[in-house]
mmCIF file of C-alpha atoms in Angstrom:
data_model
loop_
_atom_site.group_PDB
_atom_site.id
_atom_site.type_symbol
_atom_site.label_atom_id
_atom_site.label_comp_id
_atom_site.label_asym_id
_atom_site.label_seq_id
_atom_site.Cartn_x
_atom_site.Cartn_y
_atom_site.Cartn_z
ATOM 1 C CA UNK A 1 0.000 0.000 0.000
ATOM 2 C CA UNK A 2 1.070 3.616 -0.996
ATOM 3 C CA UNK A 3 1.198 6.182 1.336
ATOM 4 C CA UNK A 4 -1.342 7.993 -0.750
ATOM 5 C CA UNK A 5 -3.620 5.543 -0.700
ATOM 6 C CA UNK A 6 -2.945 4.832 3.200
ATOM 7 C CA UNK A 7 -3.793 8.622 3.691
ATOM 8 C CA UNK A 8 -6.941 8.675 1.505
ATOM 9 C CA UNK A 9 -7.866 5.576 3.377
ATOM 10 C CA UNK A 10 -7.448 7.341 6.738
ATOM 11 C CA UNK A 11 -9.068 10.203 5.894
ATOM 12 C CA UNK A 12 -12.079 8.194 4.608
ATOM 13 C CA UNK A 13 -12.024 6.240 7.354
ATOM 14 C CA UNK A 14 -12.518 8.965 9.639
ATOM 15 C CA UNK A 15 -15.576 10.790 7.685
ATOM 16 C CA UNK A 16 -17.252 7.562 8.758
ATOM 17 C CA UNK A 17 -16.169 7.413 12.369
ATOM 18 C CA UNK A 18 -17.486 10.854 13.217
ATOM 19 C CA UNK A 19 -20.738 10.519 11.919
ATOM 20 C CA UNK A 20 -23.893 8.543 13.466
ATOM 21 C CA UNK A 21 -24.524 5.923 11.042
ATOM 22 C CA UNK A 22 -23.909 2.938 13.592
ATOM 23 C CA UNK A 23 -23.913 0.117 10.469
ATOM 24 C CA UNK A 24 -21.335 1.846 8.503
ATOM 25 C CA UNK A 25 -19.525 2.621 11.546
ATOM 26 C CA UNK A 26 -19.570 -0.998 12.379
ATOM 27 C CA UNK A 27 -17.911 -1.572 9.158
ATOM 28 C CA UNK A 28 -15.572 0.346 9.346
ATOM 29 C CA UNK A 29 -14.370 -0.608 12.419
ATOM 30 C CA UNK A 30 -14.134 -4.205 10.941
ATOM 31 C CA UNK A 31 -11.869 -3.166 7.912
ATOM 32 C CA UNK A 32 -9.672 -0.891 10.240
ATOM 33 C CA UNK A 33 -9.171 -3.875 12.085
ATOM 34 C CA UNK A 34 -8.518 -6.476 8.875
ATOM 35 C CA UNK A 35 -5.892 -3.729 7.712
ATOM 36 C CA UNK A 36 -3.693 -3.794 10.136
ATOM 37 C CA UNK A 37 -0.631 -3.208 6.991
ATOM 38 C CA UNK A 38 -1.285 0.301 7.635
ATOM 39 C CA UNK A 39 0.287 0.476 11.088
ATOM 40 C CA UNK A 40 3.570 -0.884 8.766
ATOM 41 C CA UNK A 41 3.389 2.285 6.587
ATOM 42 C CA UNK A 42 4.493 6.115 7.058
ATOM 43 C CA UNK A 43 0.869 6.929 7.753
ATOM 44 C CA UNK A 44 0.975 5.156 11.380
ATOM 45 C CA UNK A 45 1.701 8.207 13.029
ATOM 46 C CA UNK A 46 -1.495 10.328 10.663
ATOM 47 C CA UNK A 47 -3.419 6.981 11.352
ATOM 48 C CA UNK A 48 -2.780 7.745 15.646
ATOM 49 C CA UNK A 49 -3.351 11.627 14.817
ATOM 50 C CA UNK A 50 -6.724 11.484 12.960
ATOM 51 C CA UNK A 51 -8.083 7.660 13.936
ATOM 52 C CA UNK A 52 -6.921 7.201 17.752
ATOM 53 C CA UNK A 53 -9.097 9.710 18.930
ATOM 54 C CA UNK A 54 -12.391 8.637 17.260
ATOM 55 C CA UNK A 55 -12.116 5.457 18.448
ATOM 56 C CA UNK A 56 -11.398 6.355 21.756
ATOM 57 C CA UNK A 57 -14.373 8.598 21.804
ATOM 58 C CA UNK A 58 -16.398 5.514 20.503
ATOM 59 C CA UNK A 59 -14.941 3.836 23.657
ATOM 60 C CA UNK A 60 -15.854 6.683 26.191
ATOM 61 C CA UNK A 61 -18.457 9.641 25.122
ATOM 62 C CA UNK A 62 -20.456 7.906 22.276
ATOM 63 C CA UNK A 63 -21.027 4.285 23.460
ATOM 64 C CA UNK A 64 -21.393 2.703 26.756
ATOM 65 C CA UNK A 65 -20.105 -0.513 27.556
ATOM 66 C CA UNK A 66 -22.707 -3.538 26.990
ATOM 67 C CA UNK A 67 -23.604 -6.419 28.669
ATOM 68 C CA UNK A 68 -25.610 -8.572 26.047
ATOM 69 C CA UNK A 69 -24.888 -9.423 22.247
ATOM 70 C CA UNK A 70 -25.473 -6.421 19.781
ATOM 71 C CA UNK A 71 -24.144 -4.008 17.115
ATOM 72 C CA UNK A 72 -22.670 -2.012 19.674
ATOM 73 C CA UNK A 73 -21.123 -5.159 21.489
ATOM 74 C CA UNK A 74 -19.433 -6.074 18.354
ATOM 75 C CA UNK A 75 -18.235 -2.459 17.586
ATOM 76 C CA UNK A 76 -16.903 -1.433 20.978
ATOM 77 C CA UNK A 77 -15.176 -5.201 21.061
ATOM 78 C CA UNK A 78 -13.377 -4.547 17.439
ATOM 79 C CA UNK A 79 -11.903 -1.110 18.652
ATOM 80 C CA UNK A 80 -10.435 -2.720 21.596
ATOM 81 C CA UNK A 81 -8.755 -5.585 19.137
ATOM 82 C CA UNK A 82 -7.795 -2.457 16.916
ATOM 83 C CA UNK A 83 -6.236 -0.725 20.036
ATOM 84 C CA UNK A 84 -4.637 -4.256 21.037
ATOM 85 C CA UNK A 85 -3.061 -4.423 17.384
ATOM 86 C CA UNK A 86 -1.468 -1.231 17.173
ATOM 87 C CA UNK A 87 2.649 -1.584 17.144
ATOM 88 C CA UNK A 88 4.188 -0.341 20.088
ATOM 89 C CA UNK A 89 7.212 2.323 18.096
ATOM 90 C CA UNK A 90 7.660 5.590 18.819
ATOM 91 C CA UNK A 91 4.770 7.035 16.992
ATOM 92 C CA UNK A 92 2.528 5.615 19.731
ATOM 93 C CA UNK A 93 4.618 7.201 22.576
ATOM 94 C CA UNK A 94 2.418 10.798 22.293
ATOM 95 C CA UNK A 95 -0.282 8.051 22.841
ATOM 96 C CA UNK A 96 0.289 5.649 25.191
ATOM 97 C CA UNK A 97 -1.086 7.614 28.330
ATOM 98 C CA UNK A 98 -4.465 7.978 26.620
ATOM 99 C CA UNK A 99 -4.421 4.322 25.403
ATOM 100 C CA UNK A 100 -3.833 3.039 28.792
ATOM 101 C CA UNK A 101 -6.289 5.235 30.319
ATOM 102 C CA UNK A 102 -9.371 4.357 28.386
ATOM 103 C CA UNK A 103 -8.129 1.032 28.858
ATOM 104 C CA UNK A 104 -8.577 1.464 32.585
ATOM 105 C CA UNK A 105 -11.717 2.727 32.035
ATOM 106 C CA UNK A 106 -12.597 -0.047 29.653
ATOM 107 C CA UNK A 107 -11.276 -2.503 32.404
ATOM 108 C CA UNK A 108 -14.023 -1.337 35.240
ATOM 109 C CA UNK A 109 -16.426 -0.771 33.316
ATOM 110 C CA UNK A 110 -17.231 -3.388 30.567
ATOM 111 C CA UNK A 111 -17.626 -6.648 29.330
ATOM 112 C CA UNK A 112 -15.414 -9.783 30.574
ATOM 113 C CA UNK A 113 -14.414 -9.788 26.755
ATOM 114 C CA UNK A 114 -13.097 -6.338 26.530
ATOM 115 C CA UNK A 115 -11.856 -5.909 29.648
ATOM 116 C CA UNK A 116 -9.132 -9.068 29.049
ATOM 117 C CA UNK A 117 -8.085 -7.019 25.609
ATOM 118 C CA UNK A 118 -7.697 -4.006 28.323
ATOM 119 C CA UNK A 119 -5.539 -5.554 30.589
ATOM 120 C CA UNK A 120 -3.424 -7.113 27.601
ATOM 121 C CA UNK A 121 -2.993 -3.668 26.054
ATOM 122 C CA UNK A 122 -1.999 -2.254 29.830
ATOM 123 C CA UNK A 123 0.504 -4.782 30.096
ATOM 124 C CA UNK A 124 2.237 -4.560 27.018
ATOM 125 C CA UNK A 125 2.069 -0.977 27.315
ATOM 126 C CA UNK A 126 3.901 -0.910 30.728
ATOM 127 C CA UNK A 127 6.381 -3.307 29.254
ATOM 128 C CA UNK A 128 7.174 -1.192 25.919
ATOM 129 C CA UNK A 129 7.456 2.261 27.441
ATOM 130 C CA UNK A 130 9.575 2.131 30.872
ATOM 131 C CA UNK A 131 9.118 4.763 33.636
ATOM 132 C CA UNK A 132 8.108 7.401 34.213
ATOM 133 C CA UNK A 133 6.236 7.790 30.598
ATOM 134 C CA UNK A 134 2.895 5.475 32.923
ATOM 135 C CA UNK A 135 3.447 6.588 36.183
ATOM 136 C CA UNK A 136 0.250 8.762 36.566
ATOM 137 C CA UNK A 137 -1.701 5.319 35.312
ATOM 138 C CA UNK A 138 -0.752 3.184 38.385
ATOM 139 C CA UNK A 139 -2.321 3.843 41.396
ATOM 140 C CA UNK A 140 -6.000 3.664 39.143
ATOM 141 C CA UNK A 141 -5.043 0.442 38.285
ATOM 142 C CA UNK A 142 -4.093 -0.388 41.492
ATOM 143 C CA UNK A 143 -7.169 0.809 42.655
ATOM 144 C CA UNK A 144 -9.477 -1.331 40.467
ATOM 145 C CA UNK A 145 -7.523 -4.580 41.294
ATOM 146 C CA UNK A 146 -7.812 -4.234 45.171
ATOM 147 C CA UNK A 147 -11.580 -3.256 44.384
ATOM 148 C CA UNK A 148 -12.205 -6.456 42.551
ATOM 149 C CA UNK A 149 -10.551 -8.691 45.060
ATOM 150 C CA UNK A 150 -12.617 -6.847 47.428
ATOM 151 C CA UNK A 151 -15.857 -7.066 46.246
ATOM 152 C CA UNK A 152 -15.001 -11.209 45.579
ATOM 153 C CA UNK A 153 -17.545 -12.503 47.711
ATOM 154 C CA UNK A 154 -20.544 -9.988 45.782
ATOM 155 C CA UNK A 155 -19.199 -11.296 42.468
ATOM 156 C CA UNK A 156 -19.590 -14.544 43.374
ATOM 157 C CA UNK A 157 -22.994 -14.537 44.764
ATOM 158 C CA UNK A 158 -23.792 -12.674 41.297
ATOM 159 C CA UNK A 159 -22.464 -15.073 39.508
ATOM 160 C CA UNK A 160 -23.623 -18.154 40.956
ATOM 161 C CA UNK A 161 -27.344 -16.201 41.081
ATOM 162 C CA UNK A 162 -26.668 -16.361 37.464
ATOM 163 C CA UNK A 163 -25.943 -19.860 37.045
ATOM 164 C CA UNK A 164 -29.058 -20.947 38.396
ATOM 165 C CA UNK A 165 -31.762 -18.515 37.435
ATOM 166 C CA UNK A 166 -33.980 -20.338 35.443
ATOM 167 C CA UNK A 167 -34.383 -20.412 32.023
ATOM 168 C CA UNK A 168 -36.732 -17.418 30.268
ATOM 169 C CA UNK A 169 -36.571 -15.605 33.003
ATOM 170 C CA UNK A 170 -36.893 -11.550 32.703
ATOM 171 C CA UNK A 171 -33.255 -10.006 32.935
ATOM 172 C CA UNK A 172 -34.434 -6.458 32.896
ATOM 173 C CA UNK A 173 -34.620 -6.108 36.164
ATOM 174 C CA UNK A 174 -31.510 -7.595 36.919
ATOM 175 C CA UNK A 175 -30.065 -4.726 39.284
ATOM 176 C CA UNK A 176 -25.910 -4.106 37.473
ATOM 177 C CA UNK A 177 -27.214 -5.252 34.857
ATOM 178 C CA UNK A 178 -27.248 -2.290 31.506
ATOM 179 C CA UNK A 179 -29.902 -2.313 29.380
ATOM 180 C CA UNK A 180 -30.281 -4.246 26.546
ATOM 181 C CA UNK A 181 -27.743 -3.026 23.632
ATOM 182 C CA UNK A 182 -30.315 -1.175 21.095
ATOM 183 C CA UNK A 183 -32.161 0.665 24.211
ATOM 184 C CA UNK A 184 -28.708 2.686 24.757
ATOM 185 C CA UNK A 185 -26.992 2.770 21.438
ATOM 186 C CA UNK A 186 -24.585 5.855 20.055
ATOM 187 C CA UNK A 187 -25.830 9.304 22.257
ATOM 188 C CA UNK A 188 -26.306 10.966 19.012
ATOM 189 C CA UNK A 189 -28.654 8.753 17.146
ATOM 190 C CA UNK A 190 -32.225 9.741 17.979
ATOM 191 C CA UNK A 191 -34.201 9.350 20.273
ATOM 192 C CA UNK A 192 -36.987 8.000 18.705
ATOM 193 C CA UNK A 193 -35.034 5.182 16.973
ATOM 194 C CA UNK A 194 -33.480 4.132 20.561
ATOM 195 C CA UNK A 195 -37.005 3.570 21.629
ATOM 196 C CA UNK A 196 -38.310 1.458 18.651
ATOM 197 C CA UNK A 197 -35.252 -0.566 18.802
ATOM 198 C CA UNK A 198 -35.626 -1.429 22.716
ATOM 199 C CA UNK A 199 -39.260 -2.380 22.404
ATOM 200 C CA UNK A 200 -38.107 -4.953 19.952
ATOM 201 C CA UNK A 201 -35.262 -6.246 22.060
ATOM 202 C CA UNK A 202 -36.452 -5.862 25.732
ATOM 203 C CA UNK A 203 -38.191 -9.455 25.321
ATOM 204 C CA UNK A 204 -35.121 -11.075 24.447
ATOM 205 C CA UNK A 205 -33.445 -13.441 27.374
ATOM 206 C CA UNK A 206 -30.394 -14.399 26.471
ATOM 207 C CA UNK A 207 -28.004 -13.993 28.959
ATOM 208 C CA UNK A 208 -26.529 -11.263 30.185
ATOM 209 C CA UNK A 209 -22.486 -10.860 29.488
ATOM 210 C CA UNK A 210 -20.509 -11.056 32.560
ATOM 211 C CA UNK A 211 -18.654 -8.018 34.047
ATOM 212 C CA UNK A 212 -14.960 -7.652 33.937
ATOM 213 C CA UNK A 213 -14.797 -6.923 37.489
ATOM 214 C CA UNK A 214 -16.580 -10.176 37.961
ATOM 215 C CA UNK A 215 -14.348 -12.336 36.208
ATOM 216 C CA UNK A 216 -12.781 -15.318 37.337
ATOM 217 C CA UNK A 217 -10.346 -14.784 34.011
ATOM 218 C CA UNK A 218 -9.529 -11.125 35.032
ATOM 219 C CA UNK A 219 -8.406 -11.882 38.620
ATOM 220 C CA UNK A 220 -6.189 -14.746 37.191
ATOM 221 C CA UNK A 221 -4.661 -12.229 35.431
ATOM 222 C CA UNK A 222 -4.329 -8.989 37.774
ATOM 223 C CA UNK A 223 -0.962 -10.490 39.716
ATOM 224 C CA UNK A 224 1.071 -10.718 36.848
ATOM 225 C CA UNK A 225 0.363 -7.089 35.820
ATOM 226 C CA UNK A 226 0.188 -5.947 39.807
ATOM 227 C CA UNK A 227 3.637 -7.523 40.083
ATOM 228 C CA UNK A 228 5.479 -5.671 36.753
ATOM 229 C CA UNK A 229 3.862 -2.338 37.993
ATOM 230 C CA UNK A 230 6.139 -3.175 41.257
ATOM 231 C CA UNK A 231 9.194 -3.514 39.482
ATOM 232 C CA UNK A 232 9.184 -0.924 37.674
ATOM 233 C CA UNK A 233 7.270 1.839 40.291
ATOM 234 C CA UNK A 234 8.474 0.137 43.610
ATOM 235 C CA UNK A 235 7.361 3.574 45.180
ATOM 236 C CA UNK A 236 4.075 2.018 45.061
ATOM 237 C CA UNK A 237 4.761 -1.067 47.028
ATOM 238 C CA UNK A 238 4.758 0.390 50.344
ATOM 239 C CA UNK A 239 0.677 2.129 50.276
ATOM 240 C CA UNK A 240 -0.343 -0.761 47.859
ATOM 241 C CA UNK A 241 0.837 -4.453 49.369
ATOM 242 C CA UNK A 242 -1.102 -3.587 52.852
ATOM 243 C CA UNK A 243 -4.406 -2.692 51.374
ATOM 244 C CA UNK A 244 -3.651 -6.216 49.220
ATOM 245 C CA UNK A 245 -2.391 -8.449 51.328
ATOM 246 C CA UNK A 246 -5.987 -9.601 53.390
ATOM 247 C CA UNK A 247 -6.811 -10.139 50.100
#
């Protein structure tokens, strides 16, 4: 691929990703995400400038995270692969802060799915770019792990509620639970087509997603990432390992 072509590409990409059109978003998302030969060319760094931010807005102001199968499950999940693809050179460096954040964010807030991508991209992230360029990052981090060890014994009674609820039963009223995917949707698409599209999912009962903060996959996981963050900010050993250790 040229680098003409990589820029028209980018720029065409992004006309799509700022508007509201949640179908031709989705598509896009999906060929971003099959085309990964552009992070190879000299457009990475126009790709980060013009592309990074949309998604990340997709991730944060213009979704919400979901918690049963839709359009907007499947878009917010591609960005996250996107975000998990993207080649950790210099280019990203003016980046990385942001990229970690809304990875945080993505962590506590969504889908068991996304929120394994999340702490992946962390990870890596903290590996590829040594202190101090993530030092502001930690203690949130540190923050949502000793939260999720913490509320361990109201994840599992969630979950094991879960197991056994019987089949067809109502999930709207699940409390934690978000509404189903088309009763939310993009903010900006209208109002009126957010309400036709709930009607015609709220009798669905498939079941619900589980929570990252829930997972039995994410707390594997945390120590690992808990225990690079130490080597490389031991600063943060001393407040941290007491509020961990009952754990």
């Amino acid at each position: 691929m040229s680098s003409s072509e990589a820029a028209e590409m980018i720029s065409t990409w992004a006309n799509v990703l700022r508007g509201q059109d949640m179908a031709a978003i989705l598509e896009t998302v999906q060929e971003i995400r099959s085309r990964v030969e552009i992070f190879q060319t000299s457009q990475y760094s126009n790709f980060l400038h013009t592309i990074f931010p949309l998604l990340k807005d997709l991730l944060t102001t213009r979704t919400i995270p979901q918690f049963s199968d839709g359009d907007i499950t499947k878009c917010r999940h591609l960005v996250m692969e996107i975000l998990n693809r993207l080649p950790n050179s210099e280019p990203l460096r003016n980046y990385v802060v942001d990229l970690v954040s809304t990875c945080i964010r993505v962590l506590a807030e969504d889908n068991e799915d996304n929120a394994l991508i999340a702490l992946r991209v962390i990870f890596d992230q903290h590996k590829a770019y040594r202190p101090p360029s993530l030092e502001s990052q930690v203690p949130g981090f540190l923050d949502i792990v000793t939260n999720i060890y913490k509320n361990l014994p109201i994840s599992l009674k969630s979950i094991f509620a879960e197991c056994y609820k019987p089949a067809g039963t109502n999930m709207s009223g699940m409390e934690g639970v978000a509404p189903p995917l088309d009763a939310v949707g993009i903010m900006d698409i209208a109002t009126d087509n957010a309400q036709a599209q709930s009607s015609s999912s709220s009798s669905s009962t498939a079941k619900p997603l589980l929570r990252g903060t829930e997972s039995f996959k994410i707390l594997s996981e945390c120590p690992l990432i808990v225990m690079l963050l130490f080597q490389l900010y031991p600063r943060f050993i001393k407040n941290n390992i007491p509020a961990m250790m009952p754990l």
